[in-house]
C-alpha atoms as one frame of an Amber mdcrd trajectory, in Angstrom:
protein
   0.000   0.000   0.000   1.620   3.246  -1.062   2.344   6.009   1.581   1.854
   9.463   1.567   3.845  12.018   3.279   1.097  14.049   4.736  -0.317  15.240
   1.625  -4.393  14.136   1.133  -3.301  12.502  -2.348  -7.557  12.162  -3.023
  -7.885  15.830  -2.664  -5.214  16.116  -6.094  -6.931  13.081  -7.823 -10.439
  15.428  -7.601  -8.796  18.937  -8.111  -7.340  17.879 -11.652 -10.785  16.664
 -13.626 -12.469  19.176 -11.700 -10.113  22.340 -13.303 -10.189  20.612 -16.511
 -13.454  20.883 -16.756 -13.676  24.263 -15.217 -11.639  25.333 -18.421 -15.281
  25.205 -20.043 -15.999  28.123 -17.474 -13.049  30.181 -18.395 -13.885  29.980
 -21.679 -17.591  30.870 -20.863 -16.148  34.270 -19.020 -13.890  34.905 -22.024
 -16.930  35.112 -24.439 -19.085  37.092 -21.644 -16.225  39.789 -21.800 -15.127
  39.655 -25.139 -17.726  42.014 -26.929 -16.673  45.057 -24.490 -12.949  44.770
 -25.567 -14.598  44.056 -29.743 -16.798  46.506 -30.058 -14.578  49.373 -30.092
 -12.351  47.953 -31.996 -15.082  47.555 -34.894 -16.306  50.849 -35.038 -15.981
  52.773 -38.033 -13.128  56.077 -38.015 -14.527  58.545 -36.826 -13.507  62.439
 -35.871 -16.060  63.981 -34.227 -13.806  66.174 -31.983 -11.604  67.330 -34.265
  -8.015  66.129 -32.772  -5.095  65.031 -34.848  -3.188  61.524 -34.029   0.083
  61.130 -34.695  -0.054  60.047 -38.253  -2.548  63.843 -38.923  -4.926  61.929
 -40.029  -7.550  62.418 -36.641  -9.421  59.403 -36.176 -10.592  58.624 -32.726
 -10.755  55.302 -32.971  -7.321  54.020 -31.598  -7.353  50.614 -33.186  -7.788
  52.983 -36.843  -4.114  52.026 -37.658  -4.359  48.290 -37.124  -5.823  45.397
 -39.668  -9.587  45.597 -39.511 -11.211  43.185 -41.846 -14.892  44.840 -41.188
 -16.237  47.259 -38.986 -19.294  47.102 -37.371 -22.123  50.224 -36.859 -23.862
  50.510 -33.520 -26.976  48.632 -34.458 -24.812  45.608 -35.730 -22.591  45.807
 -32.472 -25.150  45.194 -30.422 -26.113  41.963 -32.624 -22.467  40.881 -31.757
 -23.376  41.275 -28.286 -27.158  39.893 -28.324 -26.974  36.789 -30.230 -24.533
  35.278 -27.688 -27.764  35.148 -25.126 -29.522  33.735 -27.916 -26.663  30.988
 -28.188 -27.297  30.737 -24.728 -31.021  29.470 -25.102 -30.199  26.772 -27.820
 -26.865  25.454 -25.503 -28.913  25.154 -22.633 -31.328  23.246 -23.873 -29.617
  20.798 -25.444 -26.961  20.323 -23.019 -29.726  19.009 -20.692 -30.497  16.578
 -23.180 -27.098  15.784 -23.851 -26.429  15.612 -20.109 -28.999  13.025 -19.219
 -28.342  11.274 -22.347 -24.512  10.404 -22.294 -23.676  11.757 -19.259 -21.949
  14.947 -17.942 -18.418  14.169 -18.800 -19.535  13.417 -22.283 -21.903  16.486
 -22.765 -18.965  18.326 -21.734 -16.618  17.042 -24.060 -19.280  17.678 -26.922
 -19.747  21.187 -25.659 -15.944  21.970 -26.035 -16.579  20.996 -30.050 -19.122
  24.290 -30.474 -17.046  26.198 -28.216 -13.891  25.456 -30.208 -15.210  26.314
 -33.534 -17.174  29.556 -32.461 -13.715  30.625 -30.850 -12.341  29.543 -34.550
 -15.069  31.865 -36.450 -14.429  34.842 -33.682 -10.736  34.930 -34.320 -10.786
  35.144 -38.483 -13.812  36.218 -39.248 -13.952  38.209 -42.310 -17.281  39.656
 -42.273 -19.942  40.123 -40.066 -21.763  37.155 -40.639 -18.664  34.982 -39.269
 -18.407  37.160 -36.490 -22.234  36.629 -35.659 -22.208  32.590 -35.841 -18.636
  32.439 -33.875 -20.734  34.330 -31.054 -23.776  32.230 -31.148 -21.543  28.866
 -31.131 -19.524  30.626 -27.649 -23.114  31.381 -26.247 -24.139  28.000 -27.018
 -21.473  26.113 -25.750 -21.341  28.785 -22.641 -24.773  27.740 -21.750 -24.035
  23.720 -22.260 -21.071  23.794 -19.709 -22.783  25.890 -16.966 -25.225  22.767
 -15.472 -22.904  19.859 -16.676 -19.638  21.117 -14.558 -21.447  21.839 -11.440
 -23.284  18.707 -12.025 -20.119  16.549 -13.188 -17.989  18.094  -9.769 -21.043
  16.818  -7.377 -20.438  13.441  -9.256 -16.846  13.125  -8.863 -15.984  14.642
  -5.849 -15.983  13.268  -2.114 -18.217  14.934   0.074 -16.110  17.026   2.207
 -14.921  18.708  -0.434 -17.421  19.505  -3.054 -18.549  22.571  -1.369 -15.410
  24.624  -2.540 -14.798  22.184  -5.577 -18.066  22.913  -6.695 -17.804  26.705
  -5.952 -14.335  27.425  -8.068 -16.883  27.421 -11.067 -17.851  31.127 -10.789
 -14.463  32.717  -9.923 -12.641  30.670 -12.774 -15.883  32.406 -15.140 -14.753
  35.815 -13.430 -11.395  35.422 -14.220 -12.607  34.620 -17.849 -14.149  38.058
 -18.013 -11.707  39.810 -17.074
């Protein structure tokens, strides 16, 4: 029978599938924040109080002199921003059947394959429409991994500690926002 030197070896054997699948919650933060830092990099050059940058030509937008494949108007901004909660709806729902179905582990493996391609679409979209299903596969897959990793950490963890297990699921998602 192995020894251990002190060290509550079950404790590590439950923290490492439990932040693994708490990477599904950083993820889910990342998306939440994303559109504040996006959106004003999308908007369209504009010089509406008349200051010069260091190249004369006066935009306000800061991000003016970097690679911007489209910009994006205030009415389809706040699509970018919406249609993640509308993501949100579809994920949910079918991660509940996919949760009961095959089981949390699996619904959250299957939940990582949305979330990787809308992460995909996000990062080279050319247009608007890319940008618009990229966010509506993160709010999906956002809303899939919420009930399946508090639900997979109460099934995998021993009693005494699921409390805090369980509860590292929100400040990982804060973290993700930020």
């Amino acid at each position: 029978k192995p020894t251990t030197t002190g060290i509550d070896t079950t404790l590590y054997n439950q923290l490492l599938p439990v932040l693994a699948a708490n990477f599904g919650a950083l993820s889910s933060g990342l998306a939440l924040g994303y559109s504040a830092v996006l959106l004003p990099q999308l908007r369209p050059d504009e010089n509406t109080f008349g200051f010069e940058d260091f190249h004369g030509i006066g935009a306000d937008n800061v991000s003016s002199s970097l690679y911007r494949p489209f910009t994006a108007d205030p009415d389809q901004g706040s699509w970018i921003a919406a249609i993640f909660g509308l993501g949100a709806v579809f994920g949910g729902l079918t991660s509940a059947f996919f949760g009961n179905r095959y089981g949390r582990r699996v619904s959250l493996m299957m939940m990582a394959i949305p979330d990787l391609f809308g992460w995909i679409l996000v990062a080279s979209s050319q247009n608007l429409a890319m940008m618009l299903i990229g966010r509506f596969l993160a709010g999906f897959a956002a809303a899939g991994y919420s009930p399946n990793i508090q639900i997979y950490v109460a099934e995998i963890t021993q009693t005494k500690h699921r409390g805090w297990l369980s509860a590292l699921t929100v400040p990982i998602m804060a973290i993700g926002v930020l």
